[in-house]
Coordinates of C-alpha atoms and ligand atoms in Angstrom, one line a residue:
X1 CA 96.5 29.6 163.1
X2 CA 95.7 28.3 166.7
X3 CA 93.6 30.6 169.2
X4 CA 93.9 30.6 172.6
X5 CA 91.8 32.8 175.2
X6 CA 94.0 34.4 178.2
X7 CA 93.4 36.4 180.6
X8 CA 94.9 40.0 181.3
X9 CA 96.5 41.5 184.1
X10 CA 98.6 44.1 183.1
X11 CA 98.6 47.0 180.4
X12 CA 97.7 45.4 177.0
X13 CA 100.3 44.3 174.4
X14 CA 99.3 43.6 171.6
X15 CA 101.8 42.0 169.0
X16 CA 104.2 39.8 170.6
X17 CA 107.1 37.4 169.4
X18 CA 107.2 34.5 170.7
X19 CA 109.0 30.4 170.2
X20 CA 108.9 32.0 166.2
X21 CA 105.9 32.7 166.6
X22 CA 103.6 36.1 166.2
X23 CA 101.0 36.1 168.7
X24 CA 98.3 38.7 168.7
X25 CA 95.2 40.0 170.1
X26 CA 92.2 39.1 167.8
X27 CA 90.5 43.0 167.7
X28 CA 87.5 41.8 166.2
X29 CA 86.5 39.7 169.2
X30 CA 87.0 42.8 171.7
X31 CA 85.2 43.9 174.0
X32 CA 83.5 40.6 174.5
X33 CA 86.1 38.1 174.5
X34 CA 90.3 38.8 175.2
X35 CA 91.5 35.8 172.7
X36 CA 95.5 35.7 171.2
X37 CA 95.9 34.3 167.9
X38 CA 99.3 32.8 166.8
X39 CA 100.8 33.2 163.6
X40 CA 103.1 30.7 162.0
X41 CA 102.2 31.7 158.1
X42 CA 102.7 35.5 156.8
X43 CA 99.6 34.6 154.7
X44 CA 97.4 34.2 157.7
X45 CA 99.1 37.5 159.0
X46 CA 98.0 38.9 155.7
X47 CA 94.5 38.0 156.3
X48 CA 94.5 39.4 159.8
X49 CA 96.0 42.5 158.4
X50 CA 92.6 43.0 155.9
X51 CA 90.3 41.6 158.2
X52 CA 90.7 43.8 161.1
X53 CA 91.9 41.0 163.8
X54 CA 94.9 43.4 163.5
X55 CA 94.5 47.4 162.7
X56 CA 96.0 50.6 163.8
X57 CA 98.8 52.4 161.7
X58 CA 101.9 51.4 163.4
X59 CA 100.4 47.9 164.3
X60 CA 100.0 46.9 161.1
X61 CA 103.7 48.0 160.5
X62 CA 105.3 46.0 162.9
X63 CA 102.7 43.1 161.7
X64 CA 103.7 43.4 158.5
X65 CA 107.9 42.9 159.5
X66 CA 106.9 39.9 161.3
X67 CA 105.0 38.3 158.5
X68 CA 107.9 38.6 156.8
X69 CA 110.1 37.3 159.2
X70 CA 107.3 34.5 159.2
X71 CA 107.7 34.5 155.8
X72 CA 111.8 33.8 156.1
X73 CA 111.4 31.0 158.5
X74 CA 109.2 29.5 156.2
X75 CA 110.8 29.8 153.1
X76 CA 112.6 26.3 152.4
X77 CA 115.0 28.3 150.1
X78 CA 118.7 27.2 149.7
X79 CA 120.2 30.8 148.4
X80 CA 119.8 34.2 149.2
X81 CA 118.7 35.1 145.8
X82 CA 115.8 32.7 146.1
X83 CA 114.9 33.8 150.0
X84 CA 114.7 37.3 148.6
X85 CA 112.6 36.1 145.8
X86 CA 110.3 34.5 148.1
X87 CA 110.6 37.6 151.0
X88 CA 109.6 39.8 148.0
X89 CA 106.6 38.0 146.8
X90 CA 105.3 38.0 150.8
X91 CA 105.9 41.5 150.6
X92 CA 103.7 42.2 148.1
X93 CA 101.1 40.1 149.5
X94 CA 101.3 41.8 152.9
X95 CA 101.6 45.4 151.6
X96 CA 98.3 44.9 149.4
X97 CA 95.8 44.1 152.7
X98 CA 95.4 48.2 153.5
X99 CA 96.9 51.2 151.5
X100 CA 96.2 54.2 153.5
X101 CA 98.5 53.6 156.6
X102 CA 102.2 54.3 155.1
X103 CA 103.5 52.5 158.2
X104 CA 102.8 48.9 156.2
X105 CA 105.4 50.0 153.8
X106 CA 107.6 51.8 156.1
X107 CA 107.8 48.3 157.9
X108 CA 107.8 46.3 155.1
X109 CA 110.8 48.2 153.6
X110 CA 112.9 48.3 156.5
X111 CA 112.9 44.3 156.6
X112 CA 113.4 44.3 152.6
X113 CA 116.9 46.4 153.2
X114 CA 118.2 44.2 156.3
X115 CA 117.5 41.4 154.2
X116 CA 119.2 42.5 151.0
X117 CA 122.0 43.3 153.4
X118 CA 122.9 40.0 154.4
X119 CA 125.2 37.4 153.2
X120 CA 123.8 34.3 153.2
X121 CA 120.2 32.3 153.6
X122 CA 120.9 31.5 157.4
X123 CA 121.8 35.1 157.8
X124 CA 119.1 36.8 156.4
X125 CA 116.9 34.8 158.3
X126 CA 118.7 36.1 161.4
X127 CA 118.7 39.8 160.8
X128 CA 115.1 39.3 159.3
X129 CA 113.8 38.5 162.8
X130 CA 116.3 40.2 165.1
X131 CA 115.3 43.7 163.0
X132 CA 111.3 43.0 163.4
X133 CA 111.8 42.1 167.4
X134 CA 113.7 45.6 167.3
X135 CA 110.9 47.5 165.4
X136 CA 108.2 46.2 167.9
X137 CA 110.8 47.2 171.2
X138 CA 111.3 50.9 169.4
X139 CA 107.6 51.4 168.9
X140 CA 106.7 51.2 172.7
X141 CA 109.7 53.3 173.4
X142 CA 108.9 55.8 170.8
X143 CA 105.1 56.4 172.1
X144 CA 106.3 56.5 175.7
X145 CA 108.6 59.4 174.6
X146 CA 105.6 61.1 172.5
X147 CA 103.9 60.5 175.5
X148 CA 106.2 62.6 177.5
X149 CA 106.1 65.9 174.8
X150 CA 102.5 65.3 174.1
X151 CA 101.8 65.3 178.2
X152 CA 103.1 69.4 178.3
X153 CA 100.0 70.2 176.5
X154 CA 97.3 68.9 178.8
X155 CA 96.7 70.5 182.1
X156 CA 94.7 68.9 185.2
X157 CA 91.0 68.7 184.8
X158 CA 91.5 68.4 181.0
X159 CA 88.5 66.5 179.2
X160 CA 90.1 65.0 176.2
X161 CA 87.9 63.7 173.3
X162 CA 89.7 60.9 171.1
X163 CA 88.3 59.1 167.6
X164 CA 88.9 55.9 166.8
X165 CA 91.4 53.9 168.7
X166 CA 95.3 55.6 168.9
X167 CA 96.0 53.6 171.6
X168 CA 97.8 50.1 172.9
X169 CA 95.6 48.3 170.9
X170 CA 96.8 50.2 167.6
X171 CA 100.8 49.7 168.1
X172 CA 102.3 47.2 170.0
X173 CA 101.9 48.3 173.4
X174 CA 101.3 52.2 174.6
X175 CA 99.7 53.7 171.8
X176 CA 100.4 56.9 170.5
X177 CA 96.9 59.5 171.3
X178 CA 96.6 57.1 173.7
X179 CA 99.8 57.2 174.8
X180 CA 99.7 60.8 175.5
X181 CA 96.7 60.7 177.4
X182 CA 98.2 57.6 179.3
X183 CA 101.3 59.9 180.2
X184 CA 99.2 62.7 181.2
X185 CA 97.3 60.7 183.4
X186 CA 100.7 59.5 184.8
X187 CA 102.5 62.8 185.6
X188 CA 99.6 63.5 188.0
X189 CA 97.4 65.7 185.7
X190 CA 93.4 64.5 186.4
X191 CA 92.2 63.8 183.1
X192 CA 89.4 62.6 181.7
X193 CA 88.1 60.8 178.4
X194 CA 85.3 61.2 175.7
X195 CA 85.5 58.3 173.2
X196 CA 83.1 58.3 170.3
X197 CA 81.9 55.5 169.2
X198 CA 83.6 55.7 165.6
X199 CA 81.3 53.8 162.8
X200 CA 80.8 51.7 161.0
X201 CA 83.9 49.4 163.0
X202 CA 83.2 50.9 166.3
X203 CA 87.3 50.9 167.2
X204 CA 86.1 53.6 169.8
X205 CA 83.2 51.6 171.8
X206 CA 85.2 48.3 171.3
X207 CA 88.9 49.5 171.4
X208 CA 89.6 52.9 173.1
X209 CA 86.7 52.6 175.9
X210 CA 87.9 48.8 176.5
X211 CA 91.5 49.9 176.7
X212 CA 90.8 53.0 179.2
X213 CA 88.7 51.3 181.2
X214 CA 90.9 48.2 181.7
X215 CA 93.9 51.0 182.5
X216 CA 91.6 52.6 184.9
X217 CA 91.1 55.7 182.9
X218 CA 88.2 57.7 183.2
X219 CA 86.3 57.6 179.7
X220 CA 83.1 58.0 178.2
X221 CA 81.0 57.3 175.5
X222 CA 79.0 59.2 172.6
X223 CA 77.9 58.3 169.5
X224 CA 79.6 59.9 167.0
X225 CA 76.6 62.3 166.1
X226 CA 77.2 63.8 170.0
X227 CA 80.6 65.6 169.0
X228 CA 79.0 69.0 167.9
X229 CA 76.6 68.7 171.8
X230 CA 79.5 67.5 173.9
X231 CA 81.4 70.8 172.6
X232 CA 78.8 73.0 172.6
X233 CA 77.9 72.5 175.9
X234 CA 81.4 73.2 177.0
X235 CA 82.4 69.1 178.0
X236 CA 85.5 69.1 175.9
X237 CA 88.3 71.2 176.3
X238 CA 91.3 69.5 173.7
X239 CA 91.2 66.7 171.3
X240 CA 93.4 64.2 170.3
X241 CA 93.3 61.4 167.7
X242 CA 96.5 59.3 166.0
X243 CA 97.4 59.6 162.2
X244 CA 97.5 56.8 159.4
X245 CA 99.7 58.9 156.9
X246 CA 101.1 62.6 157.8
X247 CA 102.1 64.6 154.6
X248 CA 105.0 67.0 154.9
X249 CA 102.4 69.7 154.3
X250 CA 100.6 68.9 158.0
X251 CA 97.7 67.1 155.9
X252 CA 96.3 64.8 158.4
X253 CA 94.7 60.9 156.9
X254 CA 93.1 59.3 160.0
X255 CA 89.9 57.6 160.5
X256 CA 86.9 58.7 159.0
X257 CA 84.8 61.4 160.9
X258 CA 88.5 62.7 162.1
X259 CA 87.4 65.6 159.7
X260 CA 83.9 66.5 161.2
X261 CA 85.6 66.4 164.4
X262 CA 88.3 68.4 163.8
X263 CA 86.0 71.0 161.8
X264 CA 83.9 70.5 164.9
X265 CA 86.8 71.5 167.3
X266 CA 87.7 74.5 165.1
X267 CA 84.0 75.7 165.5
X268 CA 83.9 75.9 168.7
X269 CA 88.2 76.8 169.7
X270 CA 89.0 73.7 171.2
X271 CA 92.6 72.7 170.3
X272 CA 92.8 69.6 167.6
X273 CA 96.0 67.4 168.2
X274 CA 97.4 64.8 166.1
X275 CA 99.8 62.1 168.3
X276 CA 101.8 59.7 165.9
X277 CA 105.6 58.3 165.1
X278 CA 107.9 59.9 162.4
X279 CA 107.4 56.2 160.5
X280 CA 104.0 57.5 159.8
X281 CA 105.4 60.3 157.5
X282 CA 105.1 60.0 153.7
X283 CA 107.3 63.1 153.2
X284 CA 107.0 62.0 148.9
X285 CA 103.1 62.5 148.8
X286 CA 100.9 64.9 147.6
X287 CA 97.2 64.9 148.9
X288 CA 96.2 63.7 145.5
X289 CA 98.4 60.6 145.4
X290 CA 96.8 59.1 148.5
X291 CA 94.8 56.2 148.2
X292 CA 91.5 56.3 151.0
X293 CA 90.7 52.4 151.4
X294 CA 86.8 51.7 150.6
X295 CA 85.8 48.9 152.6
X296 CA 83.0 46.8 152.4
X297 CA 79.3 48.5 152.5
X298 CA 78.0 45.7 154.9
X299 CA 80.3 47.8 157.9
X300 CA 77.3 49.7 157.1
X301 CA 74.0 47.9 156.4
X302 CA 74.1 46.4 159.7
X303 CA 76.4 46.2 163.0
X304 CA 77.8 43.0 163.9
X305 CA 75.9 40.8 162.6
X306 CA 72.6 42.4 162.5
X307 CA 71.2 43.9 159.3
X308 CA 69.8 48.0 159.8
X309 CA 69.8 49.0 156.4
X310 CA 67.5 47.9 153.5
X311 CA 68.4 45.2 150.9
X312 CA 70.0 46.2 147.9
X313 CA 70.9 49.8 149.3
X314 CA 73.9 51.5 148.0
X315 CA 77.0 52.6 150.3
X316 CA 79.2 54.6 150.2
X317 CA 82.2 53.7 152.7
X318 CA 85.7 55.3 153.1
X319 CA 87.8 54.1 155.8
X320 CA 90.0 57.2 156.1
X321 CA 89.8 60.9 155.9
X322 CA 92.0 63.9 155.3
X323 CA 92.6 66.8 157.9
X324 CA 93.6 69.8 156.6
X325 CA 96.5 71.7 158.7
X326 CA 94.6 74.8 159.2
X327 CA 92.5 72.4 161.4
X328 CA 95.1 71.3 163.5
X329 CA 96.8 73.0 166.7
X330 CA 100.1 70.8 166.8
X331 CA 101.1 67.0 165.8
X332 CA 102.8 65.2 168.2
X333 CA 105.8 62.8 167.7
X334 CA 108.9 61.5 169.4
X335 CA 111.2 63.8 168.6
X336 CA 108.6 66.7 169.7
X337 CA 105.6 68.6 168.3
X338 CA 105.4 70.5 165.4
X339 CA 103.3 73.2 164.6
X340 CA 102.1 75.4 162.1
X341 CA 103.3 76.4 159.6
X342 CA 104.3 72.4 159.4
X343 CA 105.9 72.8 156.3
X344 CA 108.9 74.0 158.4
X345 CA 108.5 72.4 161.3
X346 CA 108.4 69.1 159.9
X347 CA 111.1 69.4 158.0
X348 CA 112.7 70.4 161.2
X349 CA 111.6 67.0 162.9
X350 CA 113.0 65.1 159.9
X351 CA 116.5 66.6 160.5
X352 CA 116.6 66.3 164.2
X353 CA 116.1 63.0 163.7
Ligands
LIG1 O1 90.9 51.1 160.3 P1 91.8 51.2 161.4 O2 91.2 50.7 162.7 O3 93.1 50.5 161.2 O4 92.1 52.8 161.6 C1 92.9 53.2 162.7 C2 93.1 54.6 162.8 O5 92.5 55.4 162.0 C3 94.0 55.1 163.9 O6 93.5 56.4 164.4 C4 95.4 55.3 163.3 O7 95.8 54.2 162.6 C5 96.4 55.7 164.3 S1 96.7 54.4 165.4 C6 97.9 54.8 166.4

């Protein structure tokens, strides 16, 4: 893993391909420092995967097919029975780092089939890569084109509150909540932003309000406590956030507080969106089956690296929530936006598609 700071000019990207090569932006360094990291084992991509240097739903798909095209290139097998062997066991590796986004094994899977599919070693290794530079081309294209439905629901002068980060810096380049708001802004609506802060990681003082500010969009900060104020005294006027898992019942698994803000949103008749890719589907769930990842209590006990909690204290810290439908107005994706009841409108999506 070699790291190398750059400078940006344009609109963030942030998983790229390159010489063999996966080269990322290191999320935990932002907003202080812009630094890539390059990738040339899947068990470093791994790592980055659990640790954050990497997060968002459909960025840690598209990470995890190119750890296993990584993982291809660096399998010294001679057969395809043994690459698949070794593909497999990388698989598993990659897919344990985070189990509430179904994107990981969405991208995972899709790799797994192309490789199965080919003939030989040389082959596989081919399709492997070819099929993960594909994956991270589609998602950009795919948010642009939720960008463009999503856009229809936002009029000029909108004030748009957002959670956590849904934006470039969570897929490869775009983002999807994000995405729409950047698409808004780009059919000539005004718009402007209201990021909260989102603890314990702070993806929306770090993430969104970096990437909005670097894209010239107007945004603003408030701690997370400030939801209930900023809507009560009339500053918000529609919400949007991105999605980790989507059931086919509308339920809603995003980043934690999503709930309070939604509930929030409700309380006061402000319209709650949801902005995310079919690939973050998991039509086979029920509510009960899905597993919220507990990360570490020290995301708690202190920010950064400075301690604001007592010694010893215990912690309770979930990295994900649910959103029940009744809570939400519409969820946006690339083939368009469904709406309640989302049973049926979903299903609808799913055979558009
Ligand atoms: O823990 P994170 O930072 O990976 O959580 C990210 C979120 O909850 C996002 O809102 C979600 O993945 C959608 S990203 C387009």
């Amino acid at each position: 893993m070699k790291e190398e700071t750059t400078t940006l000019h344009s609109s963030l990207r942030t998983i790229e391909w390159k010489d063999n090569k996966l080269v990322m932006i290191d999320q935990t360094k932002l907003p202080n420092e812009l630094v890539f990291v390059e990738f040339t084992d899947y068990n470093d991509v791994a790592n980055a995967i659990r640790t954050l240097v990497v997060r968002g739903a459909p960025a840690i798909g598209v990470s995890g097919a190119f750890g296993l095209a990584l993982a291809a290139l660096q399998s010294k097998s001679m057969t395809k029975e043994e690459l698949i062997e070794d593909l497999e066991k990388a698989r598993k590796i990659l897919f344990e780092t985070r189990p509430t986004a179904v994107n990981l094994k969405w991208g995972l899977e899709k790799i797994m089939k192309v490789a199965n599919e080919g003939d030989n070693v040389n082959e596989i290794k081919e399709l492997v890569v070819q099929t993960a530079k594909k994956m991270a081309e589609d998602d950009v294209k795919i948010n642009m084109a939720m960008g463009k439905h999503g856009s229809e629901l936002f009029n000029d002068n909108d004030t748009i509150m957002t959670h956590c980060n849904a934006g470039a810096l969570a897929t490869v380049a775009y983002g999807t909540a994000l995405g729409v708001i950047r698409a808004t802004k780009e059919s000539g609506k005004k718009i402007k932003v209201i990021a909260t802060e989102t603890r314990p990681v702070q993806q929306g003082s770090r993430l969104t309000a970096f990437e909005l500010k670097h894209d010239g969009i107007d945004v603003t900060l408030i701690p997370d406590t400030a939801v209930g104020y900023t809507m009560a005294q009339g500053l918000v006027n529609k919400v949007i956030v991105g999605a980790d898992r989507i059931l086919r019942t509308g339920h809603v698994y995003n980043k934690i507080g999503t709930y309070q803000v939604a509930t929030m949103a409700k309380q006061h008749g402000i319209p709650f969106y949801v902005a995310a890719p079919l690939s973050t589907f998991d039509l086979q769930s029920n509510p009960e089956d899905v597993i919220i990842e507990q990360r570490n209590g020290s995301e708690v006990t202190g920010i950064g690296d400075k301690k604001t909690a007592p010694d010893g204290i215990n912690v309770i810290n979930p990295a994900f929530d649910m959103t029940p439908p009744e809570l939400i107005s519409g969820i946006i994706t690339e083939k368009g936006i469904a709406k309640a009841p989302f049973g049926e409108s979903i299903k609808k999506l799913f055979e558009a598609n």
